[in-house]
XYZ file of N, CA and C in Angstrom:
471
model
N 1.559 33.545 -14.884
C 0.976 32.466 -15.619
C 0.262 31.566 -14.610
N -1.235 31.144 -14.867
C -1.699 30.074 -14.167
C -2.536 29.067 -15.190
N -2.549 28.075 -14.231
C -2.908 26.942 -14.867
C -4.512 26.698 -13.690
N -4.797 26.222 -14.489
C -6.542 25.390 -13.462
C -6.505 24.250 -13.927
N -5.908 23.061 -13.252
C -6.135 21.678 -14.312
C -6.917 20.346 -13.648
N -7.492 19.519 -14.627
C -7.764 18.627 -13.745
C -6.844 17.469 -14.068
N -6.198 16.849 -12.593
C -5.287 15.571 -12.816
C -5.703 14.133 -12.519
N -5.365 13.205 -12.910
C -5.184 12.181 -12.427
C -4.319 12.089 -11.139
N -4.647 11.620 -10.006
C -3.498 11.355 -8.890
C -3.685 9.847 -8.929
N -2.478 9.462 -10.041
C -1.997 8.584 -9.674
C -1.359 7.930 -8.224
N -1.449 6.595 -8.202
C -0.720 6.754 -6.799
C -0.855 7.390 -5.705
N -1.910 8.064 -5.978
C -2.632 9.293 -4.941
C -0.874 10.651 -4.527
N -0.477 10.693 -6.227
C 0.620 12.111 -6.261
C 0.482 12.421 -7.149
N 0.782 14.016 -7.392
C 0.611 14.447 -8.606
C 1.789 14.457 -8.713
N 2.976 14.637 -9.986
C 4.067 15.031 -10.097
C 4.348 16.409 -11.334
N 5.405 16.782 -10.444
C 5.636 18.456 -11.031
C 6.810 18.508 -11.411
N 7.531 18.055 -12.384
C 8.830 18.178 -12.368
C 9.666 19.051 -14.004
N 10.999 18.884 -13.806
C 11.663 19.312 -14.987
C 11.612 18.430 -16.000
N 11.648 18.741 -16.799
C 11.380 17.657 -18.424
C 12.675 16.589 -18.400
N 13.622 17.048 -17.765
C 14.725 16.375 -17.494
C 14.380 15.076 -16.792
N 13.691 15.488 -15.764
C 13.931 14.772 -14.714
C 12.338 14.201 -14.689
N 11.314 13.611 -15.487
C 10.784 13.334 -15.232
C 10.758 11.435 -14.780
N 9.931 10.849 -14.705
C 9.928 9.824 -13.926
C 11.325 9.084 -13.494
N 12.277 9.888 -12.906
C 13.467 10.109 -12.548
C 13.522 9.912 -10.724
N 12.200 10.165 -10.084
C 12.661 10.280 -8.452
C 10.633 9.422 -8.270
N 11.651 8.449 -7.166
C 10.816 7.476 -6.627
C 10.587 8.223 -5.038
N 9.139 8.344 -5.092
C 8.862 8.829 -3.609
C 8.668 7.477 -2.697
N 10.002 8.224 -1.144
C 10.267 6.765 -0.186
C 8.942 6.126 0.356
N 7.589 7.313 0.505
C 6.522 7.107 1.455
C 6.670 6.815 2.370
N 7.767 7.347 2.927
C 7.936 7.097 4.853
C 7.366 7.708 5.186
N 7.548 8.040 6.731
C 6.420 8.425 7.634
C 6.941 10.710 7.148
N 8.096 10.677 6.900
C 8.466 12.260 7.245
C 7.263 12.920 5.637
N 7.424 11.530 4.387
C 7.309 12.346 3.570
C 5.019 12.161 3.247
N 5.256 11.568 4.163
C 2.906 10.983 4.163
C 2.781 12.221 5.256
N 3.411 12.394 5.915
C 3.321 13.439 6.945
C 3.051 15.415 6.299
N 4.250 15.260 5.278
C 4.272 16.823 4.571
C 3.653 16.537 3.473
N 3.237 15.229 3.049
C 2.430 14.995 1.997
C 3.768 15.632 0.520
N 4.664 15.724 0.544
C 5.503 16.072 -0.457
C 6.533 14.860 -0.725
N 7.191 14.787 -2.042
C 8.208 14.372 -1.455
C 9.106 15.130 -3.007
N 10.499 15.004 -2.392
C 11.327 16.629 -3.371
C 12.454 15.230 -3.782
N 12.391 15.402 -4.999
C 13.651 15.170 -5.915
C 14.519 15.591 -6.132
N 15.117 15.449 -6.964
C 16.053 16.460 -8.034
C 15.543 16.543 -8.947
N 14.737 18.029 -9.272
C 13.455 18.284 -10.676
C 12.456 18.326 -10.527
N 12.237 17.299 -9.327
C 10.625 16.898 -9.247
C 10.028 17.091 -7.644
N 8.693 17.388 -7.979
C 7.751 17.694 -6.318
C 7.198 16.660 -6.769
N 6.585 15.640 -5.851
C 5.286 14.857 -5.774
C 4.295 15.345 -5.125
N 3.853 15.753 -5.139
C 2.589 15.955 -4.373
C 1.547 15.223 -4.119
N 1.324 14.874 -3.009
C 0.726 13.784 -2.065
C -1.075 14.096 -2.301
N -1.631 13.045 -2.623
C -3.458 13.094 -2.360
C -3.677 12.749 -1.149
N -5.015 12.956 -1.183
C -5.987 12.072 -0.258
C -6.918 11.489 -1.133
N -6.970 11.163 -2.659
C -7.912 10.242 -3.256
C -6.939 9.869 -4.337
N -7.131 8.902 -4.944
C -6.481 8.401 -6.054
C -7.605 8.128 -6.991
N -7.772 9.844 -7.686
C -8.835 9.784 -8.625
C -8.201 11.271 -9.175
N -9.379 11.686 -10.183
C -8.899 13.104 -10.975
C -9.392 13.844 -9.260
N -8.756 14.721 -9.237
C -8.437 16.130 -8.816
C -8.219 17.309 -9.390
N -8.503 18.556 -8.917
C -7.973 19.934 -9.044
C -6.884 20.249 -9.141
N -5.985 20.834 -9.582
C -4.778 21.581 -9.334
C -4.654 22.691 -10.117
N -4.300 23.708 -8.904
C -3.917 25.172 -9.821
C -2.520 25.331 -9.855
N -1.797 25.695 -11.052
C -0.274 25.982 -10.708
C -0.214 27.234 -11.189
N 0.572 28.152 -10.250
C 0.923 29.770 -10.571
C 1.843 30.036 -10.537
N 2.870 30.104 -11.317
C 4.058 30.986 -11.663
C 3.916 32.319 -11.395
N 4.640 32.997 -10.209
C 4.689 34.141 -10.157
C 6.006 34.782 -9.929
N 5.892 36.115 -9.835
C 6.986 37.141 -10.070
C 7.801 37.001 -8.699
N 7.196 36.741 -7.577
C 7.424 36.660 -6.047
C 6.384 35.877 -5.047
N 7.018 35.573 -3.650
C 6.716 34.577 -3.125
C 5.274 34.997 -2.985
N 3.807 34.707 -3.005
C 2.358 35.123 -3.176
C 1.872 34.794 -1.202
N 1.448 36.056 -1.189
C 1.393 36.212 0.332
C -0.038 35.507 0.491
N -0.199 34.543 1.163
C -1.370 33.689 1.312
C -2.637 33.592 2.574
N -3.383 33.186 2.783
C -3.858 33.122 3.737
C -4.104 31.539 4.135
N -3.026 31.266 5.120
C -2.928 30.032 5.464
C -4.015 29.245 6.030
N -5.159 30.010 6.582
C -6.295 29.343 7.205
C -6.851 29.003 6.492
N -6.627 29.633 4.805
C -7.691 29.052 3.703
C -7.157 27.359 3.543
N -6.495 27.028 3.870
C -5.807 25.622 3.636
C -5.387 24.481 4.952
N -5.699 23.349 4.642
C -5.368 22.475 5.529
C -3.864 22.137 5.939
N -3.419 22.273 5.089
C -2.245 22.058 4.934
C -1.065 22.543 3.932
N -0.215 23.844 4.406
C 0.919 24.367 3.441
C 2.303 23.907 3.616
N 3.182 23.095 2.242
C 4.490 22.902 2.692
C 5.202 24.008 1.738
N 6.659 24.271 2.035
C 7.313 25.144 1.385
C 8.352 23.865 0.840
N 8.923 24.442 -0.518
C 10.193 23.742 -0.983
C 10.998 23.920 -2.161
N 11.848 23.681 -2.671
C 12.394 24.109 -3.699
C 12.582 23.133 -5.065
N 12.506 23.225 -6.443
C 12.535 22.756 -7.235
C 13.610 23.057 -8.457
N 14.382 22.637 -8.771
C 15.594 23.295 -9.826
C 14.612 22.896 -11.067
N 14.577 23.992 -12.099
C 14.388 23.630 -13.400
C 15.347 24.119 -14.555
N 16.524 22.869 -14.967
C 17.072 22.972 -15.149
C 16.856 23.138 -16.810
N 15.659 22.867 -17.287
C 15.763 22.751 -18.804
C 14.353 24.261 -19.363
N 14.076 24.717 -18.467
C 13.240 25.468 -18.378
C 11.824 24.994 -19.175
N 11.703 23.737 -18.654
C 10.537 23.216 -19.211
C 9.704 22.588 -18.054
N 8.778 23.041 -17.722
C 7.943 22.295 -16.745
C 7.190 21.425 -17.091
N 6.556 19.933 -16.939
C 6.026 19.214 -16.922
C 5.210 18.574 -16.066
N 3.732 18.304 -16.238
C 2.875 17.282 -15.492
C 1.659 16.799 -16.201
N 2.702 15.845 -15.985
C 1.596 14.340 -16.841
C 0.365 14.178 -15.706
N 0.090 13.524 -16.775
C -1.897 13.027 -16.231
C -2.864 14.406 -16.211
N -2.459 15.329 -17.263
C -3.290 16.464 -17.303
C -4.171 16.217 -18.392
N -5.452 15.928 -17.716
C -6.773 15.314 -18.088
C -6.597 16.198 -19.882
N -6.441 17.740 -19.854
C -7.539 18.293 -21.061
C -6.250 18.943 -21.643
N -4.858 17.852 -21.646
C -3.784 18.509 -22.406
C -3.705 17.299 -23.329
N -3.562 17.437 -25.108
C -2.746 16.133 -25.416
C -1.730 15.498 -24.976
N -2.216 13.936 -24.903
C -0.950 12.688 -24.554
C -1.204 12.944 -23.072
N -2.297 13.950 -22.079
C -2.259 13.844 -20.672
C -0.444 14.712 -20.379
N -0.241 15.192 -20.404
C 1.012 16.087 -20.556
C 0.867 17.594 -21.054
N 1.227 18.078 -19.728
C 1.397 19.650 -19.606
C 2.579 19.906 -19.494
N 3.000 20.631 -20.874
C 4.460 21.097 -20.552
C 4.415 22.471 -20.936
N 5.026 23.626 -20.252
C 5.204 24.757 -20.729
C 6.564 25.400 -20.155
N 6.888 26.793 -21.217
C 8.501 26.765 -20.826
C 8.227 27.902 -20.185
N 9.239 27.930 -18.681
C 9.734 28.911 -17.866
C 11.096 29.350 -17.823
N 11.035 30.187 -17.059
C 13.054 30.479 -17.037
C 13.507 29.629 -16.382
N 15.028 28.901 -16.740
C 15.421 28.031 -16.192
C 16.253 28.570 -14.614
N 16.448 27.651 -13.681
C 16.760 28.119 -12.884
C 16.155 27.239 -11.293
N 15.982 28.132 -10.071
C 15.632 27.205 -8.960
C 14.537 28.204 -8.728
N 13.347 27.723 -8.341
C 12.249 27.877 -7.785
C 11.884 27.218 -6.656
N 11.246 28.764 -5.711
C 10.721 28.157 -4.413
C 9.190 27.930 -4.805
N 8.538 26.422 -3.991
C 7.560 26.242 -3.612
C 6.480 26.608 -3.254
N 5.167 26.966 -2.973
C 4.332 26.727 -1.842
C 3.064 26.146 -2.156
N 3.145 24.913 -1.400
C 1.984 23.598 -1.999
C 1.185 24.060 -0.672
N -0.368 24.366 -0.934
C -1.385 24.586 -0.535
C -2.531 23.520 -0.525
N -3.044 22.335 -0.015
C -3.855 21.377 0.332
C -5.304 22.230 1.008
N -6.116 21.940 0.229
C -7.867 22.022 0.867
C -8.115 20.776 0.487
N -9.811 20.975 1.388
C -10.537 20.326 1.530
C -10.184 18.569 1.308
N -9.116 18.449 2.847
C -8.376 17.445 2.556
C -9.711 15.976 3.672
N -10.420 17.122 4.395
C -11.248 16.491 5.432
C -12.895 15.942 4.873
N -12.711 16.496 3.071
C -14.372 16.214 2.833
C -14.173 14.937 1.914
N -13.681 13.971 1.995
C -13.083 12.703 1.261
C -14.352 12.069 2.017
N -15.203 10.787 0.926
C -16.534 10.228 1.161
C -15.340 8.509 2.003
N -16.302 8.173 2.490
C -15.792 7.078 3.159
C -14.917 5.760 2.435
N -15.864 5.947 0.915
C -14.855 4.732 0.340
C -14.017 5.084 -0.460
N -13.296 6.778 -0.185
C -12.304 7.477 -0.595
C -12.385 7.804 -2.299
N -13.573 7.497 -2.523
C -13.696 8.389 -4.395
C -14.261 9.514 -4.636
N -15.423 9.828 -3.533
C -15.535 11.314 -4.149
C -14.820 12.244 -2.799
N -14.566 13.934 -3.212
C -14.217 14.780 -2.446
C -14.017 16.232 -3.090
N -14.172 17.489 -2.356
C -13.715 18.098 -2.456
C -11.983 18.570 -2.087
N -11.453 17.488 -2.561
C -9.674 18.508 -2.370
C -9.684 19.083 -2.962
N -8.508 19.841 -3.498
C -7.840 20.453 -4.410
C -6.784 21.464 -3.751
N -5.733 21.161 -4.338
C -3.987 21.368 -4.576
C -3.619 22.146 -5.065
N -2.817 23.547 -4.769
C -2.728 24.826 -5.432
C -0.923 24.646 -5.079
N -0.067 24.650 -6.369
C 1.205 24.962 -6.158
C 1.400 26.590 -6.984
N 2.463 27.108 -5.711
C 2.511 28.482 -6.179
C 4.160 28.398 -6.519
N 4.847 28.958 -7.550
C 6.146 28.854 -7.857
C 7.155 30.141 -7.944
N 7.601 30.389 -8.106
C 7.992 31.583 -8.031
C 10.031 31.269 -7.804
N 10.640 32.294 -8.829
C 12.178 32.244 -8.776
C 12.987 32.971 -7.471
N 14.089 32.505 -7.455
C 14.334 32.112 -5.984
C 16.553 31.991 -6.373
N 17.368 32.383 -5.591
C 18.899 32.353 -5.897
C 19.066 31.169 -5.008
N 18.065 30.468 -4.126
C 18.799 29.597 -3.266
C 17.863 28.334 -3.038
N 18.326 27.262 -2.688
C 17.145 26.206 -2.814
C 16.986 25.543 -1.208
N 15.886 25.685 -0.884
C 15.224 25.660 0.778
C 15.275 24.227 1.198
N 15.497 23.932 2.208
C 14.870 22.435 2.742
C 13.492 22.086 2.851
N 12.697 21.352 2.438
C 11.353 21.198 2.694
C 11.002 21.386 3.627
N 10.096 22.558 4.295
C 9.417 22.101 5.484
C 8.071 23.288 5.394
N 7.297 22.328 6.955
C 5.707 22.062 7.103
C 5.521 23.543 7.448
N 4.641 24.305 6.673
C 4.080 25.592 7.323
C 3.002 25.860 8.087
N 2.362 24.691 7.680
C 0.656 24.239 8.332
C 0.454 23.160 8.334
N 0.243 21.944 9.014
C 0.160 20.827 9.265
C -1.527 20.618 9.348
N -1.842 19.326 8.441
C -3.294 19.226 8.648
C -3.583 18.369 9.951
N -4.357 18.845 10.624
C -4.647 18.792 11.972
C -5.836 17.344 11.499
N -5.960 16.800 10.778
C -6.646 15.483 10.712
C -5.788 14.345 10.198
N -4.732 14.607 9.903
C -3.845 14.031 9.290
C -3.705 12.286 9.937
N -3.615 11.516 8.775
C -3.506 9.956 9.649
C -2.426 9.085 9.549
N -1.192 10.176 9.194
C -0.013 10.230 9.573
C 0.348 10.885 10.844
């Protein structure tokens, strides 16, 4: 299953979480989590912008972890997400009613992999750009610690 959506980044994050757990986890914005551009809940990924405007996002549910090519991206984090109600949710989806994308998956823990482009073509007074944010999901028996697979090398963290 994939999605192509366009979001609002609020707050300059998108959020990805369980229906449970939605506006449930406050991201700290310390330095570890502006750095991986993530920050992991219980239920929920935030996922970090570089504009606080609509954006891209693709989300892919797949069968297994999707073998990538990391150079295509500025920046990849890995991480894990429990969905405990087998309902996924993300609000601020421009071309869903009420801005809310919900669709049902198997319940359970899913690993991560948040993919960041074109994090370096942001216009100076930060409204227009080419980003766009690809989370890949995929089921998983164990739930990972967040961490950096590719670090964006412009980063102002």
């Amino acid at each position: 299953m994939e999605y192509n959506l366009t979001i609002f980044a609020d707050y300059f994050q998108i959020e990805i979480a369980d229906s449970n757990s939605i506006t449930s986890h406050m991201p700290k914005f310390d330095k570890e989590e502006m750095t991986s551009l993530l920050s992991v809940g219980k239920g929920v990924l935030n996922v970090f912008t570089v504009r606080n405007m609509v954006v891209p996002l693709k989300i892919a549910v797949l069968a297994i972890k999707p073998d990538i090519d990391i150079n295509e991206y500025d920046q990849v984090v890995e991480a894990s997400i429990t969905i405990s109600s087998g309902i996924l949710s993300i609000p601020y989806a421009m071309e869903y009613p009420n801005n809310l994308l919900e669709f049902q998956i198997s319940a359970g823990i899913y690993q991560a992999l948040i993919g960041y482009q074109g994090l370096d073509t942001i216009s100076e007074d930060g409204l227009e750009g080419n980003d766009a944010y690809t989370v890949f999901l995929w089921k998983s028996d164990i739930s990972i610690e967040k961490k950096i697979i590719k670090e964006w090398m412009n980063s102002p963290y």
